Coordinates of N, CA, C and O in Angstrom, one line a residue:
X3 N 77.2 109.3 97.3 CA 77.2 108.1 97.9 C 78.1 108.3 99.2 O 79.3 108.5 99.0
X4 N 77.5 107.7 100.2 CA 78.2 107.8 101.5 C 79.2 106.3 101.7 O 78.9 105.4 101.1
X5 N 80.2 106.6 102.5 CA 81.4 105.5 102.5 C 81.1 105.0 103.9 O 80.8 105.7 104.7
X6 N 81.0 103.6 103.8 CA 80.8 102.9 105.1 C 82.2 102.6 105.8 O 83.0 101.8 105.2
X7 N 82.7 103.3 106.6 CA 83.9 103.3 107.3 C 84.1 102.1 108.2 O 83.2 101.4 108.8
X8 N 85.2 101.6 108.2 CA 85.9 100.5 109.0 C 85.7 101.0 110.5 O 86.4 102.1 110.5
X9 N 85.0 100.2 111.5 CA 84.9 100.7 112.8 C 86.1 100.0 113.8 O 86.5 99.0 113.0
X10 N 86.5 100.5 114.7 CA 87.4 99.8 115.7 C 86.6 98.5 116.4 O 87.2 97.7 117.1
X11 N 85.3 98.5 116.2 CA 84.3 97.4 116.5 C 84.5 96.4 115.8 O 83.7 96.3 114.8
X12 N 85.0 95.2 115.8 CA 84.8 94.2 115.0 C 83.6 93.6 114.8 O 83.4 93.1 113.7
X13 N 82.9 93.4 115.8 CA 81.4 92.8 115.7 C 80.6 93.6 114.5 O 80.0 93.1 113.9
X14 N 80.8 95.0 114.6 CA 80.1 95.7 113.6 C 80.5 95.5 112.3 O 79.9 95.5 111.3
X15 N 81.9 95.5 112.2 CA 82.4 95.2 110.5 C 82.2 93.9 110.2 O 81.9 93.6 109.2
X16 N 82.2 92.8 111.1 CA 81.9 91.5 110.7 C 80.3 91.4 110.2 O 80.0 90.7 109.2
X17 N 79.3 92.1 111.1 CA 77.8 92.1 110.7 C 77.7 92.7 109.2 O 77.0 91.9 108.6
X18 N 78.3 93.8 109.2 CA 78.2 94.6 107.9 C 78.9 93.4 106.5 O 78.1 93.4 105.6
X19 N 80.0 93.0 106.9 CA 80.6 92.3 105.8 C 79.8 90.8 105.6 O 79.8 90.2 104.6
X20 N 79.4 90.3 106.7 CA 78.6 89.1 106.5 C 77.2 89.0 105.6 O 77.0 88.2 105.0
X21 N 76.5 90.3 105.8 CA 75.5 90.5 105.1 C 75.8 90.9 103.5 O 75.2 90.4 102.7
X22 N 76.9 91.7 103.5 CA 77.1 92.1 102.1 C 77.8 90.9 101.2 O 77.6 90.6 100.0
X23 N 78.5 90.0 102.0 CA 79.2 88.9 101.1 C 78.5 87.7 101.2 O 78.6 86.8 100.5
X24 N 77.4 87.7 102.1 CA 76.6 86.2 102.0 C 77.3 85.3 102.7 O 77.1 84.1 102.3
X25 N 78.0 85.6 103.9 CA 78.6 84.6 104.7 C 77.6 83.7 105.2 O 76.3 84.2 105.6
X26 N 77.6 82.5 105.1 CA 76.5 81.4 105.6 C 75.6 81.1 104.6 O 74.8 79.8 104.4
X27 N 75.2 81.9 103.5 CA 74.5 81.6 102.4 C 75.4 81.2 101.1 O 74.6 80.2 100.4
X28 N 76.4 81.6 100.8 CA 77.4 81.1 99.7 C 78.4 80.1 100.3 O 79.3 80.8 101.2
X29 N 78.5 79.1 99.8 CA 79.6 78.2 100.2 C 81.1 78.6 99.9 O 82.0 78.3 100.3
X30 N 81.0 79.7 98.8 CA 82.4 80.2 98.1 C 82.9 81.1 99.1 O 84.1 81.4 98.9
X31 N 82.2 81.9 99.9 CA 82.7 82.8 100.8 C 83.3 82.2 101.9 O 82.4 81.7 103.0
X32 N 84.6 82.2 102.1 CA 85.1 81.8 103.5 C 85.4 82.8 104.4 O 85.8 83.8 104.2
X33 N 85.2 82.3 105.7 CA 85.3 83.3 106.9 C 85.9 82.5 107.8 O 85.6 81.4 108.3
X34 N 86.8 83.3 108.6 CA 87.7 82.5 109.5 C 87.8 83.6 110.8 O 88.4 84.6 110.6
X35 N 87.4 83.2 112.0 CA 87.7 84.1 113.2 C 89.0 83.5 113.6 O 89.3 82.2 113.7
X36 N 90.1 84.5 114.0 CA 91.4 83.9 114.6 C 91.8 85.0 115.7 O 91.0 86.1 115.6
X37 N 92.5 84.6 116.5 CA 93.2 85.6 117.5 C 94.5 85.8 117.1 O 95.4 84.8 117.1
X38 N 94.8 87.2 117.1 CA 96.2 87.5 116.7 C 96.6 88.5 117.6 O 96.2 89.5 118.0
X39 N 97.5 88.1 118.8 CA 98.3 88.8 119.6 C 97.2 89.2 120.7 O 97.0 90.3 121.2
X40 N 96.2 88.3 120.9 CA 95.3 88.5 122.1 C 94.0 89.4 121.4 O 93.3 90.0 122.2
X41 N 94.0 89.7 120.2 CA 93.0 90.7 119.7 C 92.5 89.6 118.7 O 92.8 88.7 117.9
X42 N 91.1 89.8 118.6 CA 90.0 89.1 117.8 C 90.2 89.7 116.4 O 90.2 90.8 116.2
X43 N 90.0 88.8 115.5 CA 90.5 89.2 114.0 C 89.5 88.5 113.3 O 89.0 87.3 113.5
X44 N 89.2 88.5 111.9 CA 88.4 88.1 111.1 C 89.1 88.2 109.5 O 89.6 89.1 109.3
X45 N 88.9 86.9 108.9 CA 89.7 86.8 107.6 C 88.5 86.4 106.9 O 87.7 85.6 107.0
X46 N 88.5 87.2 105.6 CA 87.4 87.0 104.5 C 88.1 86.6 103.3 O 89.2 87.3 102.7
X47 N 87.6 85.5 102.5 CA 88.2 85.2 101.3 C 87.4 84.4 100.3 O 86.2 84.0 101.0
X48 N 87.5 84.1 99.1 CA 86.8 83.5 98.3 C 87.5 82.3 98.1 O 88.6 82.1 97.5
X49 N 86.9 81.1 98.1 CA 87.3 79.8 97.9 C 87.6 79.6 96.5 O 86.9 80.0 95.5
X50 N 89.0 79.2 96.3 CA 89.3 79.0 94.9 C 90.5 80.0 94.3 O 91.1 80.0 93.5
X51 N 90.1 81.3 95.1 CA 91.1 82.4 94.5 C 92.3 82.6 95.4 O 93.1 83.4 95.2
X52 N 92.4 81.9 96.6 CA 93.2 82.0 97.5 C 94.4 80.9 97.6 O 94.0 79.8 97.6
X53 N 95.6 81.1 97.5 CA 96.6 79.9 97.7 C 96.5 79.5 99.1 O 96.7 80.0 99.9
X54 N 96.3 78.1 98.9 CA 96.1 77.6 100.4 C 97.5 77.5 101.0 O 97.4 77.8 102.3
X55 N 98.7 77.3 100.4 CA 99.9 77.2 101.2 C 100.1 78.7 101.5 O 100.7 78.7 102.9
X56 N 100.0 79.9 101.1 CA 100.0 81.2 101.5 C 99.3 81.3 102.6 O 99.9 81.9 103.7
X57 N 98.0 80.9 102.7 CA 96.9 81.3 103.8 C 97.5 80.7 105.0 O 97.4 81.1 106.2
X58 N 97.9 79.2 104.6 CA 98.4 78.4 106.0 C 99.6 79.0 106.6 O 99.6 79.0 107.9
X59 N 100.6 79.5 105.8 CA 101.7 79.9 106.5 C 101.4 81.5 106.9 O 101.9 81.8 108.3
X60 N 100.5 82.2 106.5 CA 100.2 83.5 107.1 C 99.3 83.3 108.6 O 99.7 83.8 109.4
X61 N 98.4 82.2 108.7 CA 97.9 81.8 109.6 C 98.7 81.2 110.9 O 98.7 81.7 111.9
X62 N 99.8 80.6 110.7 CA 100.7 80.2 111.4 C 101.5 81.3 111.9 O 101.7 81.2 113.2
X63 N 101.9 82.2 111.1 CA 102.6 83.3 111.5 C 101.8 84.4 112.3 O 102.1 84.6 113.6
X64 N 100.4 84.4 112.0 CA 99.6 85.4 112.9 C 99.4 84.8 114.2 O 99.2 85.1 115.3
X65 N 99.2 83.4 114.2 CA 98.9 82.7 115.6 C 100.2 82.9 116.7 O 99.9 82.8 117.8
X66 N 101.3 83.1 116.0 CA 102.5 83.0 116.7 C 102.9 84.5 117.4 O 103.6 84.4 118.1
X67 N 102.1 85.5 116.9 CA 102.4 86.7 117.4 C 101.9 86.9 118.8 O 100.7 86.6 119.1
X68 N 102.7 87.6 119.6 CA 102.3 87.9 121.1 C 101.5 89.5 121.0 O 101.7 90.0 120.3
X69 N 100.8 89.3 122.3 CA 100.3 90.7 122.6 C 101.1 91.9 122.6 O 101.0 93.0 122.2
X70 N 102.5 91.6 123.0 CA 103.5 92.7 123.3 C 104.0 93.1 121.8 O 104.4 94.2 121.5
X71 N 103.8 92.2 120.8 CA 104.3 92.6 119.4 C 103.4 93.5 118.6 O 103.5 94.0 117.7
X72 N 102.0 93.4 119.0 CA 101.0 94.1 118.3 C 101.2 95.4 118.3 O 101.3 96.2 119.2
X73 N 101.3 96.1 117.1 CA 101.2 97.4 116.8 C 99.9 98.2 117.2 O 98.8 97.6 117.4
X74 N 100.1 99.5 117.4 CA 99.0 100.4 117.6 C 97.9 100.4 116.6 O 96.6 100.6 116.8
X75 N 98.2 100.3 115.2 CA 97.3 100.6 114.2 C 97.6 99.6 112.9 O 98.5 98.8 113.0
X76 N 96.6 99.6 112.0 CA 96.7 98.7 110.8 C 97.9 98.9 109.9 O 98.4 97.8 109.5
X77 N 98.3 100.1 109.8 CA 99.5 100.5 109.0 C 100.8 99.9 109.5 O 101.5 99.2 108.6
X78 N 101.0 100.1 111.0 CA 102.2 99.3 111.5 C 102.0 97.8 111.3 O 102.9 97.2 111.0
X79 N 100.9 97.4 111.6 CA 100.7 95.7 111.4 C 101.1 95.5 110.0 O 101.7 94.2 109.8
X80 N 100.6 96.2 109.1 CA 100.8 95.7 107.7 C 102.2 95.6 107.3 O 102.9 94.9 106.6
X81 N 103.1 96.8 108.1 CA 104.4 96.9 107.6 C 105.2 95.7 108.3 O 106.5 95.2 108.0
X82 N 105.0 95.8 109.8 CA 105.8 94.8 110.5 C 105.4 93.3 110.7 O 106.3 92.5 110.7
X83 N 104.1 93.1 110.5 CA 103.7 91.8 111.0 C 103.0 90.9 109.9 O 102.6 89.8 110.1
X84 N 102.9 91.3 108.6 CA 102.1 90.8 107.6 C 103.4 90.4 106.8 O 103.5 91.3 105.9
X85 N 103.7 89.1 106.6 CA 104.9 88.7 105.9 C 104.5 88.3 104.5 O 104.8 87.2 104.0
X86 N 104.0 89.3 103.7 CA 103.6 89.1 102.4 C 103.5 90.5 101.5 O 103.5 91.4 102.1
X87 N 103.9 90.3 100.2 CA 104.4 91.4 99.5 C 103.4 92.3 99.0 O 103.5 93.5 99.0
X88 N 102.4 91.7 98.6 CA 101.0 92.6 98.1 C 100.2 92.9 99.3 O 99.2 92.0 99.4
X89 N 100.2 93.7 99.9 CA 99.2 94.2 101.0 C 99.2 95.7 100.8 O 99.9 96.5 100.5
X90 N 97.8 95.8 101.1 CA 97.1 97.3 101.2 C 96.2 97.4 102.2 O 95.7 96.5 103.0
X91 N 96.0 98.7 102.5 CA 95.1 99.0 103.7 C 94.0 99.7 103.2 O 93.9 100.4 102.0
X92 N 92.8 99.4 103.7 CA 91.4 100.2 103.3 C 90.6 100.4 104.4 O 90.4 99.7 105.4
X93 N 90.0 101.7 104.4 CA 89.1 102.1 105.5 C 87.5 102.1 105.1 O 86.5 102.5 105.7
X94 N 87.4 101.5 103.8 CA 85.9 101.7 103.2 C 85.3 100.2 103.4 O 85.9 99.2 102.5
X95 N 84.3 100.0 104.0 CA 84.0 98.4 104.1 C 83.2 97.9 102.6 O 83.3 96.8 102.3
X96 N 82.6 98.9 101.8 CA 82.1 98.7 100.8 C 83.3 98.1 99.6 O 83.3 97.2 99.0
X97 N 84.5 98.9 99.8 CA 85.7 98.6 99.0 C 86.4 97.3 99.4 O 86.6 96.5 98.5
X98 N 86.2 97.1 100.6 CA 86.8 95.7 101.2 C 85.8 94.7 100.5 O 86.6 93.5 100.0
X99 N 84.6 94.9 100.5 CA 83.7 93.8 99.7 C 84.2 93.8 98.4 O 84.2 92.6 98.0
X100 N 84.3 94.6 97.7 CA 84.5 94.4 96.3 C 85.9 93.9 96.1 O 85.9 92.9 95.1
X101 N 86.9 94.2 96.9 CA 88.2 93.3 96.7 C 88.0 92.2 97.1 O 88.7 91.3 96.5
X102 N 87.3 91.8 98.2 CA 87.1 90.2 98.6 C 86.4 89.6 97.3 O 86.9 88.3 97.0
X103 N 85.5 90.0 96.7 CA 84.6 89.4 95.7 C 85.6 89.2 94.5 O 85.3 88.4 93.6
X104 N 86.7 90.2 94.4 CA 87.7 89.9 93.3 C 88.8 89.1 93.7 O 89.6 88.7 92.8
X105 N 88.7 88.4 94.8 CA 89.8 87.4 95.1 C 90.7 87.8 96.2 O 91.7 86.9 96.6
X106 N 90.7 89.1 96.5 CA 91.7 89.3 97.7 C 91.4 88.8 99.0 O 90.0 88.9 99.1
X107 N 92.2 88.7 99.8 CA 91.7 88.2 101.2 C 91.7 89.6 102.1 O 92.7 90.4 102.1
X108 N 90.7 89.7 103.0 CA 90.8 90.8 103.8 C 90.9 90.4 105.3 O 90.5 89.3 105.9
X109 N 91.6 91.2 106.0 CA 91.9 90.7 107.5 C 91.6 92.2 108.3 O 91.9 93.1 108.1
X110 N 90.5 91.8 109.3 CA 90.0 92.8 110.1 C 90.3 92.5 111.5 O 90.0 91.4 111.9
X111 N 90.9 93.5 112.3 CA 91.4 93.2 113.6 C 90.5 94.2 114.6 O 90.1 95.4 114.3
X112 N 90.0 93.6 115.8 CA 89.5 94.3 116.8 C 90.5 95.7 117.2 O 91.5 95.6 117.4
X113 N 89.7 96.7 117.3 CA 90.7 98.0 117.6 C 91.2 98.8 116.4 O 91.7 99.8 116.5
X114 N 91.4 98.3 115.2 CA 91.7 98.8 114.0 C 90.9 99.5 113.3 O 89.8 98.8 112.9
X115 N 91.1 100.6 112.8 CA 90.0 101.4 111.8 C 90.3 101.3 110.4 O 89.9 101.9 109.7
X116 N 91.1 100.2 110.0 CA 91.3 100.0 108.7 C 91.6 98.5 108.6 O 92.0 97.8 109.4
X117 N 91.1 98.1 107.4 CA 91.4 96.6 107.0 C 92.5 96.4 106.2 O 93.0 97.2 105.7
X118 N 93.1 95.3 106.3 CA 94.2 94.7 105.8 C 94.0 93.8 104.6 O 93.4 92.7 104.8
X119 N 94.2 94.2 103.3 CA 93.9 93.5 101.9 C 95.3 92.9 101.9 O 96.4 93.5 101.3
X120 N 95.4 91.4 101.6 CA 96.1 90.6 101.3 C 96.1 90.0 99.8 O 95.0 89.2 99.5
X121 N 96.7 90.3 98.9 CA 96.5 89.8 97.5 C 97.2 88.6 97.2 O 98.5 88.7 96.8
X122 N 96.5 87.5 97.6 CA 97.3 86.2 97.5 C 96.3 85.3 96.6 O 96.2 84.2 96.8
X123 N 96.1 86.2 95.5 CA 95.1 85.6 94.4 C 95.9 84.5 93.5 O 97.1 84.5 93.3
X124 N 95.1 83.2 93.2 CA 95.8 82.6 92.2 C 94.4 82.2 91.2 O 93.3 82.4 91.6
X125 N 94.8 82.0 90.0 CA 93.8 81.8 89.0 C 94.1 80.2 88.4 O 95.0 80.0 88.1
X126 N 92.7 79.8 88.4 CA 92.6 78.6 87.5 C 93.3 78.5 86.1 O 93.1 79.5 85.4
X127 N 94.2 77.5 85.9 CA 94.9 77.5 84.5 C 94.6 76.2 84.1 O 94.5 75.3 84.7
X128 N 94.7 76.4 82.4 CA 94.6 75.0 81.9 C 95.8 74.4 81.8 O 96.9 74.8 81.6
X129 N 95.8 73.1 82.0 CA 97.1 72.2 81.9 C 97.5 72.1 80.4 O 96.6 71.7 79.5
X130 N 98.8 72.3 80.2 CA 99.4 72.2 78.9 C 99.1 70.8 78.3 O 98.7 70.3 77.2
X131 N 99.3 69.7 78.9 CA 99.1 68.3 78.8 C 97.8 67.7 78.0 O 97.6 67.0 77.3
X132 N 96.9 68.4 78.5 CA 95.4 68.2 78.2 C 95.2 67.9 76.8 O 94.7 67.0 76.1
X133 N 95.7 69.1 75.7 CA 95.7 69.0 74.4 C 96.5 67.8 73.7 O 95.9 67.2 72.8
X134 N 97.6 67.5 74.1 CA 98.4 66.3 73.7 C 97.8 65.1 74.0 O 97.8 64.5 73.1
X135 N 97.2 65.0 75.0 CA 96.5 63.8 75.2 C 95.4 63.5 74.5 O 95.1 62.4 73.9
X136 N 94.4 64.5 74.3 CA 93.2 64.4 73.4 C 93.7 64.2 72.0 O 93.0 63.4 71.4
X137 N 94.8 64.8 71.4 CA 95.1 64.6 70.1 C 95.6 63.3 70.0 O 95.2 62.7 68.9
X138 N 96.2 62.7 70.7 CA 96.7 61.4 70.7 C 95.7 60.3 70.8 O 95.6 59.3 69.9
X139 N 94.5 60.6 71.8 CA 93.4 59.7 71.7 C 92.6 59.9 70.5 O 92.2 58.6 70.1
X140 N 92.2 60.9 70.1 CA 91.3 61.2 69.0 C 91.8 61.1 67.6 O 91.0 61.0 66.8
X141 N 92.9 61.2 67.3 CA 93.5 61.4 66.0 C 93.8 60.1 65.4 O 94.1 59.2 66.0
X142 N 93.2 59.7 64.2 CA 93.4 58.5 63.7 C 94.3 58.6 62.3 O 93.9 59.4 61.2
X143 N 95.3 58.3 62.4 CA 96.2 58.3 61.3 C 95.7 57.4 60.0 O 95.3 56.4 60.4
X144 N 96.0 58.2 58.7 CA 95.2 57.5 57.7 C 96.2 56.4 57.3 O 95.6 55.2 56.8
X145 N 97.3 56.3 57.7 CA 98.2 55.0 57.4 C 97.8 53.9 58.0 O 98.2 52.6 57.7
X146 N 97.0 53.9 59.2 CA 96.8 52.7 59.9 C 95.3 52.2 59.7 O 95.0 51.0 60.1
X147 N 94.7 53.0 58.7 CA 93.4 52.3 58.4 C 93.4 51.7 57.1 O 93.7 52.1 56.1
X148 N 92.9 50.4 57.1 CA 93.0 49.6 55.9 C 91.6 49.2 55.5 O 90.7 49.0 56.5
X149 N 91.3 49.1 54.3 CA 90.1 48.6 53.9 C 90.2 47.4 53.0 O 90.9 47.0 52.4

């Protein structure tokens, strides 16, 4: 099985990922064009699995980066300019697709031959109060029932 490598050409990477992830067909796949340090970039994520607050802060940070601050490659970018703890690099577009489908956010930049994977996943959790409310509403104590 051959590996589909990340290209320095963002348009080629976007075309491949758009087809594989179903961008435009599935409303759960979120795609965002951004400009980071005068370079075109693309963010891919699954709706419901990314923390909105984290993504908002990352986007604000990315928008503030100048052309002079931009490093030469994705490794330096991830070390210097991605202010999040769980960051990884990947040069395989199929693996990036798998990671995005599992909830990881992918960042691809023009001229970089690796994608930056940002694990900002959050999982839906059941609220604790749910059961207490249900038991209170549905439970009929025998002492209150008269015949």
